[in-house]
């Protein structure tokens, strides 16, 4: 691996291919309103290995974008590739989720139930968005109620009832979120009725939840939240918040559900719920669980998930439990389990090096820089001086344009981050990658 000491003025990228791509696909691929790329140029990938990406123009990058989350064991990990190839040599990637099954499904179920605290029973889906919808259906069927509480800034997929919507300005106790033009997730074409399924409350505000449940608890089926809000500047849960939330949920017969699509298998084999020591009634998984193949999961208590067993609730799909996805999950988890999960300790060590390096370089530049996250990922928060950010009020001094400037400069200097300044670690990152990244960060800061 090159050390990139020779790098001077950033990457050269072929803009022609970007133009052709824009003509081939209207709106690009994932077309949220927020800009998903640090620069207007697409990086055309030639190959990937470990923590590195190589593009068609001959540039090399250390990758923390990690495909927006799924890449947890690095690119083209030998065991992972071998497992997928073995699967494809023996059977079709998908077999119909009906009469045919594979033995690997059994081994995987055992591992998932062992590692995920809330997983008394499990059910596959394909994307994170889909798992969330199945979780909503289960909670409604279980409680006989309709509405869902979710929190400002959290993201749960692209379906009508969860995309966009902001808090009702008339107050927390007022029903439903509202559509707002400023909302980066606002979209035309939604079923207006879908909006009326959701109350949107301020994150970490247990009084707002208590007030909402007091007024509307007889209509609320579920509280669904990101346990660590990677989709909103990695806001952390206030100590005690989830313990109180669980008590409230049980008091009002509401299902407490964690959206672990990002945190699952990224911050530990047991996800955020194991890390935080709070077991929800249900949780949704995706991304890292299969190391890059589309597989998602709903896990929950016997009582809730049992509704699938007697067909009270339907969770249908051609691809559920498909062999290639199962092989991917199994291989990923096997790699993450190595040496009793010590890969996570190594990710922690490297992330700590990265974080303290970034803070030090920023300090020299006179920029306060909170780096917030947990095992497997952290987000840079320029301008923020507090030790932990829990709420939007803690982000009052956050310089959002600076995040995008830093991301663009880092990309020029050969480092890829996720939109919003998140660095996702993988088990493939090593000390060389951290050295390389900190050198790139210094150069990026010098250009600011
Ligand atoms: N939940 C969370 C927390 C997510 O971050 C995402 C995707 N970013 C989703 C759900 C939706 O997953 P998918 O894109 O696989 O549909």
Short mmCIF file of C-alpha atoms and ligand atoms in Angstrom, two decimals:
data_model
loop_
_atom_site.label_atom_id
_atom_site.label_comp_id
_atom_site.label_asym_id
_atom_site.label_seq_id
_atom_site.Cartn_x
_atom_site.Cartn_y
_atom_site.Cartn_z
CA UNK A 1 0.00 0.00 0.00
CA UNK A 2 1.37 3.41 -0.94
CA UNK A 3 1.91 5.84 1.89
CA UNK A 4 0.92 8.80 -0.28
CA UNK A 5 3.71 11.02 1.07
CA UNK A 6 4.21 12.08 -2.55
CA UNK A 7 0.70 13.53 -2.78
CA UNK A 8 0.70 17.29 -3.29
CA UNK A 9 -2.32 18.91 -4.80
CA UNK A 10 -5.12 16.44 -4.69
CA UNK A 11 -6.74 13.96 -7.03
CA UNK A 12 -7.34 14.30 -10.72
CA UNK A 13 -10.75 13.09 -11.73
CA UNK A 14 -12.30 12.52 -15.13
CA UNK A 15 -15.34 14.79 -15.22
CA UNK A 16 -16.53 13.35 -18.56
CA UNK A 17 -17.65 10.09 -16.95
CA UNK A 18 -19.69 12.00 -14.36
CA UNK A 19 -21.51 13.80 -17.17
CA UNK A 20 -22.24 10.53 -18.94
CA UNK A 21 -23.59 8.99 -15.72
CA UNK A 22 -25.89 11.96 -15.17
CA UNK A 23 -27.29 11.39 -18.66
CA UNK A 24 -27.73 7.67 -18.06
CA UNK A 25 -29.64 7.91 -14.77
CA UNK A 26 -32.04 10.70 -14.02
CA UNK A 27 -31.41 12.09 -10.55
CA UNK A 28 -28.49 9.75 -9.93
CA UNK A 29 -29.04 6.70 -7.77
CA UNK A 30 -29.85 7.59 -4.15
CA UNK A 31 -31.22 11.08 -4.67
CA UNK A 32 -31.88 12.66 -1.31
CA UNK A 33 -32.03 16.47 -1.23
CA UNK A 34 -28.83 16.65 0.76
CA UNK A 35 -25.80 16.39 -1.45
CA UNK A 36 -24.56 12.83 -1.11
CA UNK A 37 -21.16 13.53 -2.66
CA UNK A 38 -18.43 15.81 -1.40
CA UNK A 39 -17.68 17.11 -4.90
CA UNK A 40 -19.68 17.30 -8.14
CA UNK A 41 -17.43 14.61 -9.63
CA UNK A 42 -18.24 10.94 -9.26
CA UNK A 43 -15.39 8.65 -8.37
CA UNK A 44 -15.46 5.75 -10.83
CA UNK A 45 -14.25 2.74 -8.90
CA UNK A 46 -11.70 0.44 -10.45
CA UNK A 47 -11.18 -1.87 -7.46
CA UNK A 48 -11.27 -1.99 -3.70
CA UNK A 49 -9.19 -3.83 -1.13
CA UNK A 50 -9.15 -3.63 2.66
CA UNK A 51 -9.76 -0.02 3.64
CA UNK A 52 -8.70 1.34 0.24
CA UNK A 53 -10.53 2.34 -2.91
CA UNK A 54 -8.76 2.76 -6.27
CA UNK A 55 -10.41 4.76 -9.04
CA UNK A 56 -10.20 4.63 -12.83
CA UNK A 57 -8.07 7.78 -12.86
CA UNK A 58 -5.36 6.07 -10.83
CA UNK A 59 -6.18 7.72 -7.49
CA UNK A 60 -6.16 5.90 -4.16
CA UNK A 61 -8.38 6.64 -1.18
CA UNK A 62 -8.66 5.54 2.41
CA UNK A 63 -12.33 4.73 2.72
CA UNK A 64 -14.49 5.67 5.69
CA UNK A 65 -17.65 6.03 3.59
CA UNK A 66 -17.89 2.25 3.84
CA UNK A 67 -20.73 2.20 1.30
CA UNK A 68 -22.84 4.35 3.71
CA UNK A 69 -22.45 1.76 6.45
CA UNK A 70 -22.54 -1.84 5.23
CA UNK A 71 -18.79 -2.35 4.83
CA UNK A 72 -17.62 -3.51 8.26
CA UNK A 73 -15.00 -6.17 7.42
CA UNK A 74 -13.34 -4.06 4.73
CA UNK A 75 -13.42 -4.50 0.98
CA UNK A 76 -12.92 -7.97 -0.53
CA UNK A 77 -12.10 -9.71 2.74
CA UNK A 78 -10.83 -13.19 1.82
CA UNK A 79 -13.22 -15.19 3.99
CA UNK A 80 -16.16 -13.08 2.88
CA UNK A 81 -15.35 -13.43 -0.83
CA UNK A 82 -14.72 -17.17 -0.48
CA UNK A 83 -18.05 -17.72 1.27
CA UNK A 84 -19.97 -15.88 -1.44
CA UNK A 85 -18.12 -17.64 -4.24
CA UNK A 86 -18.72 -21.04 -2.62
CA UNK A 87 -22.40 -20.25 -2.44
CA UNK A 88 -22.56 -19.20 -6.10
CA UNK A 89 -20.67 -22.31 -7.17
CA UNK A 90 -23.28 -24.54 -5.57
CA UNK A 91 -26.61 -22.82 -6.08
CA UNK A 92 -28.44 -19.79 -7.37
CA UNK A 93 -28.13 -16.64 -5.30
CA UNK A 94 -31.79 -16.83 -4.46
CA UNK A 95 -34.11 -19.82 -4.09
CA UNK A 96 -37.52 -18.35 -3.49
CA UNK A 97 -38.06 -18.13 0.29
CA UNK A 98 -40.79 -20.76 0.13
CA UNK A 99 -40.09 -24.51 -0.20
CA UNK A 100 -36.30 -24.48 -0.49
CA UNK A 101 -33.94 -23.69 2.38
CA UNK A 102 -30.24 -24.03 3.20
CA UNK A 103 -28.46 -25.37 6.27
CA UNK A 104 -26.58 -22.11 6.64
CA UNK A 105 -29.85 -20.42 7.61
CA UNK A 106 -29.84 -22.56 10.77
CA UNK A 107 -26.30 -21.63 11.77
CA UNK A 108 -27.08 -17.97 11.13
CA UNK A 109 -30.27 -17.98 13.20
CA UNK A 110 -28.31 -19.38 16.11
CA UNK A 111 -25.71 -16.63 15.87
CA UNK A 112 -28.23 -13.82 15.46
CA UNK A 113 -30.24 -14.98 18.48
CA UNK A 114 -27.07 -15.41 20.53
CA UNK A 115 -25.71 -11.95 19.82
CA UNK A 116 -28.75 -9.65 19.64
CA UNK A 117 -30.25 -9.20 23.10
CA UNK A 118 -33.84 -8.60 21.94
CA UNK A 119 -33.78 -11.40 19.36
CA UNK A 120 -36.05 -14.04 20.84
CA UNK A 121 -37.42 -14.46 17.33
CA UNK A 122 -36.19 -13.12 14.00
CA UNK A 123 -37.43 -12.44 10.47
CA UNK A 124 -35.42 -11.46 7.40
CA UNK A 125 -36.23 -8.73 4.93
CA UNK A 126 -33.98 -7.18 2.30
CA UNK A 127 -33.46 -3.44 2.85
CA UNK A 128 -33.50 -1.42 6.05
CA UNK A 129 -36.55 0.51 4.83
CA UNK A 130 -38.44 -2.74 4.41
CA UNK A 131 -37.51 -4.06 7.86
CA UNK A 132 -38.80 -0.84 9.42
CA UNK A 133 -42.16 -1.25 7.67
CA UNK A 134 -42.45 -4.82 8.90
CA UNK A 135 -41.64 -3.65 12.43
CA UNK A 136 -44.42 -1.03 12.20
CA UNK A 137 -46.89 -3.66 11.00
CA UNK A 138 -45.97 -6.00 13.84
CA UNK A 139 -46.31 -3.26 16.45
CA UNK A 140 -49.74 -2.27 15.13
CA UNK A 141 -50.95 -5.84 15.07
CA UNK A 142 -49.57 -6.48 18.55
CA UNK A 143 -51.05 -3.41 20.21
CA UNK A 144 -54.14 -2.90 18.06
CA UNK A 145 -53.14 0.77 17.76
CA UNK A 146 -52.13 2.89 14.78
CA UNK A 147 -49.67 5.68 15.49
CA UNK A 148 -45.89 5.75 15.83
CA UNK A 149 -43.66 8.11 17.76
CA UNK A 150 -40.40 8.97 16.12
CA UNK A 151 -37.84 11.67 16.78
CA UNK A 152 -36.66 14.76 14.96
CA UNK A 153 -33.58 14.09 12.84
CA UNK A 154 -33.75 10.28 12.95
CA UNK A 155 -33.95 8.44 9.62
CA UNK A 156 -35.86 5.23 9.01
CA UNK A 157 -35.94 4.74 5.24
CA UNK A 158 -37.69 6.16 2.24
CA UNK A 159 -41.31 4.99 2.59
CA UNK A 160 -44.14 7.54 2.83
CA UNK A 161 -44.81 7.15 6.53
CA UNK A 162 -41.20 7.72 7.61
CA UNK A 163 -39.52 9.98 5.09
CA UNK A 164 -39.38 13.65 5.99
CA UNK A 165 -41.71 15.53 8.32
CA UNK A 166 -40.61 17.80 11.12
CA UNK A 167 -41.95 18.57 14.56
CA UNK A 168 -45.33 20.25 14.78
CA UNK A 169 -44.63 23.89 15.77
CA UNK A 170 -47.86 23.98 17.74
CA UNK A 171 -46.18 21.88 20.41
CA UNK A 172 -45.03 18.41 21.25
CA UNK A 173 -48.43 17.24 22.34
CA UNK A 174 -50.02 18.10 18.99
CA UNK A 175 -50.69 15.18 16.73
CA UNK A 176 -48.43 14.33 13.82
CA UNK A 177 -45.35 15.84 12.34
CA UNK A 178 -45.76 18.41 9.60
CA UNK A 179 -44.34 18.74 6.11
CA UNK A 180 -41.83 21.54 5.77
CA UNK A 181 -40.08 22.90 2.69
CA UNK A 182 -36.78 23.19 4.56
CA UNK A 183 -36.82 19.51 5.42
CA UNK A 184 -34.03 17.79 3.47
CA UNK A 185 -36.14 14.64 3.35
CA UNK A 186 -39.32 16.35 2.07
CA UNK A 187 -40.64 14.79 -1.12
CA UNK A 188 -43.60 15.28 -3.42
CA UNK A 189 -45.86 12.36 -4.19
CA UNK A 190 -46.49 11.04 -0.70
CA UNK A 191 -49.84 9.73 0.42
CA UNK A 192 -51.10 12.56 2.68
CA UNK A 193 -52.65 9.97 5.00
CA UNK A 194 -49.21 8.49 5.67
CA UNK A 195 -48.18 11.70 7.43
CA UNK A 196 -50.93 11.15 9.93
CA UNK A 197 -49.31 8.02 11.32
CA UNK A 198 -46.47 9.75 13.03
CA UNK A 199 -45.84 11.98 16.00
CA UNK A 200 -42.44 13.63 15.83
CA UNK A 201 -40.86 14.56 19.14
CA UNK A 202 -37.62 16.23 20.17
CA UNK A 203 -34.84 13.71 20.74
CA UNK A 204 -33.88 12.89 24.32
CA UNK A 205 -36.89 14.78 25.71
CA UNK A 206 -38.50 12.22 28.01
CA UNK A 207 -41.07 14.78 29.21
CA UNK A 208 -42.26 15.27 25.63
CA UNK A 209 -42.68 11.49 25.28
CA UNK A 210 -44.50 11.26 28.61
CA UNK A 211 -46.80 14.14 27.62
CA UNK A 212 -47.53 12.64 24.20
CA UNK A 213 -48.27 9.22 25.69
CA UNK A 214 -50.51 10.76 28.33
CA UNK A 215 -52.62 12.41 25.63
CA UNK A 216 -52.47 9.84 22.86
CA UNK A 217 -51.14 6.66 24.47
CA UNK A 218 -54.32 4.80 23.56
CA UNK A 219 -53.51 5.41 19.86
CA UNK A 220 -49.76 4.82 19.88
CA UNK A 221 -48.41 1.44 18.86
CA UNK A 222 -44.70 2.04 18.87
CA UNK A 223 -41.76 4.31 19.59
CA UNK A 224 -39.06 3.84 16.95
CA UNK A 225 -35.67 5.53 17.23
CA UNK A 226 -32.01 5.33 16.31
CA UNK A 227 -30.30 4.42 19.60
CA UNK A 228 -27.27 6.47 18.55
CA UNK A 229 -28.37 9.01 15.96
CA UNK A 230 -25.80 8.55 13.21
CA UNK A 231 -28.22 10.17 10.79
CA UNK A 232 -28.17 13.37 12.84
CA UNK A 233 -24.64 14.25 13.91
CA UNK A 234 -24.30 11.10 16.03
CA UNK A 235 -26.34 12.53 18.91
CA UNK A 236 -26.04 10.23 21.90
CA UNK A 237 -28.90 9.14 24.18
CA UNK A 238 -28.97 10.97 27.51
CA UNK A 239 -27.99 8.68 30.38
CA UNK A 240 -31.17 7.08 31.67
CA UNK A 241 -33.30 8.11 28.68
CA UNK A 242 -33.92 4.60 27.40
CA UNK A 243 -34.56 3.15 30.85
CA UNK A 244 -37.29 5.76 31.37
CA UNK A 245 -38.59 5.28 27.84
CA UNK A 246 -38.98 1.56 28.42
CA UNK A 247 -40.95 2.12 31.62
CA UNK A 248 -43.27 4.55 29.81
CA UNK A 249 -43.71 2.20 26.86
CA UNK A 250 -44.68 -0.67 29.14
CA UNK A 251 -47.07 1.55 31.09
CA UNK A 252 -48.94 2.48 27.89
CA UNK A 253 -48.63 -0.86 26.05
CA UNK A 254 -46.36 0.64 23.40
CA UNK A 255 -43.63 -1.30 21.60
CA UNK A 256 -40.17 0.19 22.13
CA UNK A 257 -38.15 -0.38 18.97
CA UNK A 258 -34.56 0.46 18.09
CA UNK A 259 -33.55 1.17 14.52
CA UNK A 260 -30.17 -0.56 14.49
CA UNK A 261 -29.78 -0.44 10.71
CA UNK A 262 -26.55 1.51 11.25
CA UNK A 263 -25.48 0.50 14.75
CA UNK A 264 -26.22 -3.24 14.41
CA UNK A 265 -22.96 -5.23 14.08
CA UNK A 266 -21.10 -1.94 13.64
CA UNK A 267 -20.78 -0.90 17.26
CA UNK A 268 -20.59 -4.48 18.48
CA UNK A 269 -22.01 -7.94 17.83
CA UNK A 270 -25.02 -7.08 20.01
CA UNK A 271 -25.54 -3.66 18.44
CA UNK A 272 -26.25 -0.49 20.37
CA UNK A 273 -28.67 -2.32 22.66
CA UNK A 274 -25.85 -4.45 24.07
CA UNK A 275 -23.51 -1.48 24.20
CA UNK A 276 -26.04 0.71 26.03
CA UNK A 277 -27.37 -2.09 28.19
CA UNK A 278 -31.03 -1.56 27.28
CA UNK A 279 -33.05 -4.26 25.56
CA UNK A 280 -35.91 -2.94 23.42
CA UNK A 281 -38.96 -5.04 22.58
CA UNK A 282 -38.03 -5.04 18.93
CA UNK A 283 -35.23 -3.83 16.65
CA UNK A 284 -34.45 -3.51 12.95
CA UNK A 285 -31.07 -4.38 11.40
CA UNK A 286 -29.49 -4.07 7.95
CA UNK A 287 -26.29 -2.64 6.49
CA UNK A 288 -23.29 -4.12 8.40
CA UNK A 289 -25.09 -7.34 9.28
CA UNK A 290 -24.33 -8.74 5.81
CA UNK A 291 -21.11 -6.83 5.17
CA UNK A 292 -22.36 -5.33 1.91
CA UNK A 293 -25.13 -7.58 0.61
CA UNK A 294 -28.71 -6.35 1.01
CA UNK A 295 -30.13 -8.27 3.97
CA UNK A 296 -32.19 -6.80 6.79
CA UNK A 297 -33.79 -8.22 9.88
CA UNK A 298 -36.52 -7.63 12.42
CA UNK A 299 -35.78 -9.08 15.84
CA UNK A 300 -38.05 -9.02 18.84
CA UNK A 301 -39.85 -10.70 21.68
CA UNK A 302 -41.67 -14.01 21.23
CA UNK A 303 -45.01 -12.32 21.87
CA UNK A 304 -44.62 -9.70 19.13
CA UNK A 305 -42.78 -11.81 16.56
CA UNK A 306 -45.11 -14.74 17.24
CA UNK A 307 -47.73 -12.94 15.18
CA UNK A 308 -45.73 -13.95 12.14
CA UNK A 309 -45.73 -17.58 13.27
CA UNK A 310 -49.50 -18.00 13.18
CA UNK A 311 -49.81 -15.83 10.04
CA UNK A 312 -51.67 -13.08 11.88
CA UNK A 313 -49.06 -10.80 10.33
CA UNK A 314 -47.68 -11.31 6.86
CA UNK A 315 -44.07 -10.53 6.05
CA UNK A 316 -43.70 -11.65 2.46
CA UNK A 317 -40.87 -11.37 -0.04
CA UNK A 318 -39.21 -13.29 -2.86
CA UNK A 319 -35.70 -12.67 -1.55
CA UNK A 320 -36.09 -13.18 2.18
CA UNK A 321 -33.40 -15.51 3.48
CA UNK A 322 -31.76 -15.85 0.05
CA UNK A 323 -28.62 -18.03 0.16
CA UNK A 324 -26.16 -15.42 -1.04
CA UNK A 325 -27.37 -12.96 1.59
CA UNK A 326 -27.32 -15.64 4.29
CA UNK A 327 -23.76 -16.60 3.29
CA UNK A 328 -22.81 -12.93 3.48
CA UNK A 329 -24.30 -12.51 6.97
CA UNK A 330 -22.69 -15.66 8.24
CA UNK A 331 -19.25 -14.80 6.84
CA UNK A 332 -19.46 -11.26 8.23
CA UNK A 333 -20.44 -12.43 11.70
CA UNK A 334 -17.75 -15.12 11.67
CA UNK A 335 -15.12 -12.48 10.96
CA UNK A 336 -16.51 -10.17 13.64
CA UNK A 337 -16.53 -13.00 16.19
CA UNK A 338 -12.83 -13.78 15.73
CA UNK A 339 -10.87 -13.84 19.00
CA UNK A 340 -14.01 -13.20 21.02
CA UNK A 341 -14.90 -10.07 19.15
CA UNK A 342 -11.53 -8.42 19.75
CA UNK A 343 -11.75 -6.83 16.28
CA UNK A 344 -13.96 -4.23 17.91
CA UNK A 345 -11.23 -3.36 20.43
CA UNK A 346 -8.84 -2.78 17.56
CA UNK A 347 -11.40 -0.60 15.78
CA UNK A 348 -11.75 1.37 19.02
CA UNK A 349 -8.00 1.83 19.30
CA UNK A 350 -7.67 3.08 15.73
CA UNK A 351 -10.72 5.31 16.01
CA UNK A 352 -9.26 6.84 19.16
CA UNK A 353 -6.01 7.58 17.29
CA UNK A 354 -7.99 9.11 14.43
CA UNK A 355 -10.16 11.18 16.75
CA UNK A 356 -7.37 12.58 18.88
CA UNK A 357 -5.32 13.34 15.76
CA UNK A 358 -8.18 15.23 14.14
CA UNK A 359 -8.87 17.17 17.32
CA UNK A 360 -5.23 18.12 17.72
CA UNK A 361 -4.86 19.31 14.10
CA UNK A 362 -8.11 21.28 14.38
CA UNK A 363 -6.99 22.82 17.65
CA UNK A 364 -3.79 24.06 16.03
CA UNK A 365 -6.01 25.68 13.41
CA UNK A 366 -8.13 27.27 16.17
CA UNK A 367 -11.24 25.21 15.36
CA UNK A 368 -13.04 23.44 18.20
CA UNK A 369 -13.83 19.93 16.94
CA UNK A 370 -15.99 17.46 18.77
CA UNK A 371 -15.59 13.97 17.30
CA UNK A 372 -18.58 12.03 18.49
CA UNK A 373 -19.58 8.43 18.03
CA UNK A 374 -19.13 4.97 19.34
CA UNK A 375 -17.30 1.80 18.27
CA UNK A 376 -17.33 1.60 14.49
CA UNK A 377 -18.01 5.21 13.65
CA UNK A 378 -17.67 8.84 14.57
CA UNK A 379 -18.82 12.17 13.17
CA UNK A 380 -16.86 15.41 13.11
CA UNK A 381 -18.66 18.38 14.63
CA UNK A 382 -16.64 21.55 13.90
CA UNK A 383 -17.49 24.47 16.16
CA UNK A 384 -18.92 22.29 18.93
CA UNK A 385 -17.15 22.60 22.27
CA UNK A 386 -19.22 20.45 24.64
CA UNK A 387 -17.94 17.00 25.61
CA UNK A 388 -20.98 15.08 24.38
CA UNK A 389 -23.78 16.38 22.14
CA UNK A 390 -27.24 15.08 23.05
CA UNK A 391 -29.66 17.54 21.51
CA UNK A 392 -29.92 20.16 18.78
CA UNK A 393 -29.29 22.80 21.44
CA UNK A 394 -25.83 21.27 21.96
CA UNK A 395 -25.22 21.74 18.23
CA UNK A 396 -26.06 25.48 18.26
CA UNK A 397 -22.50 26.40 17.27
CA UNK A 398 -22.04 23.56 14.76
CA UNK A 399 -20.60 24.84 11.50
CA UNK A 400 -22.43 22.63 9.00
CA UNK A 401 -20.94 24.21 5.84
CA UNK A 402 -17.50 23.50 7.30
CA UNK A 403 -18.33 19.77 7.48
CA UNK A 404 -18.99 19.76 3.74
CA UNK A 405 -15.85 21.80 3.04
CA UNK A 406 -13.72 19.40 5.06
CA UNK A 407 -15.30 16.38 3.36
CA UNK A 408 -14.62 17.87 -0.09
CA UNK A 409 -11.01 18.72 0.79
CA UNK A 410 -10.46 15.28 2.29
CA UNK A 411 -11.78 13.69 -0.88
CA UNK A 412 -9.29 15.73 -2.87
CA UNK A 413 -6.60 14.52 -0.51
CA UNK A 414 -7.58 10.88 -0.85
CA UNK A 415 -9.94 10.24 2.06
CA UNK A 416 -13.60 9.33 1.65
CA UNK A 417 -16.11 10.06 4.42
CA UNK A 418 -19.85 9.59 4.60
CA UNK A 419 -22.01 12.62 3.86
CA UNK A 420 -22.28 14.68 7.05
CA UNK A 421 -18.67 14.04 8.06
CA UNK A 422 -18.99 10.52 9.42
CA UNK A 423 -16.01 8.18 9.49
CA UNK A 424 -17.11 4.54 9.49
CA UNK A 425 -14.35 2.20 10.62
CA UNK A 426 -13.90 -1.35 9.39
CA UNK A 427 -11.88 -4.28 10.67
CA UNK A 428 -9.57 -3.66 7.70
CA UNK A 429 -8.35 -0.22 8.81
CA UNK A 430 -4.84 -0.20 10.24
CA UNK A 431 -2.27 2.23 11.61
CA UNK A 432 -1.04 3.06 8.10
CA UNK A 433 -4.54 4.15 7.15
CA UNK A 434 -4.76 6.37 10.20
CA UNK A 435 -1.35 7.97 9.47
CA UNK A 436 -2.43 8.53 5.89
CA UNK A 437 -5.74 10.05 7.01
CA UNK A 438 -4.21 12.40 9.54
CA UNK A 439 -1.67 13.60 6.97
CA UNK A 440 -4.55 14.22 4.55
CA UNK A 441 -6.51 16.00 7.28
CA UNK A 442 -3.55 18.29 7.96
CA UNK A 443 -3.29 19.16 4.27
CA UNK A 444 -7.04 19.74 4.07
CA UNK A 445 -6.94 22.04 7.10
CA UNK A 446 -4.00 23.95 5.64
CA UNK A 447 -6.13 24.69 2.58
CA UNK A 448 -9.05 26.10 4.59
N1 LIG B 1 -32.77 3.07 9.22
C1 LIG B 1 -31.61 3.73 9.36
C2 LIG B 1 -31.16 4.11 10.74
C3 LIG B 1 -30.83 4.04 8.25
O1 LIG B 1 -29.68 4.71 8.40
C4 LIG B 1 -31.27 3.64 6.97
C5 LIG B 1 -30.47 3.94 5.72
N2 LIG B 1 -29.54 4.92 5.80
C6 LIG B 1 -32.49 2.96 6.87
C7 LIG B 1 -33.21 2.69 8.01
C8 LIG B 1 -33.00 2.52 5.53
O2 LIG B 1 -32.23 1.47 5.05
P1 LIG B 1 -32.13 1.16 3.48
O3 LIG B 1 -31.45 2.32 2.85
O4 LIG B 1 -31.35 -0.12 3.41
O5 LIG B 1 -33.53 1.00 2.98
#
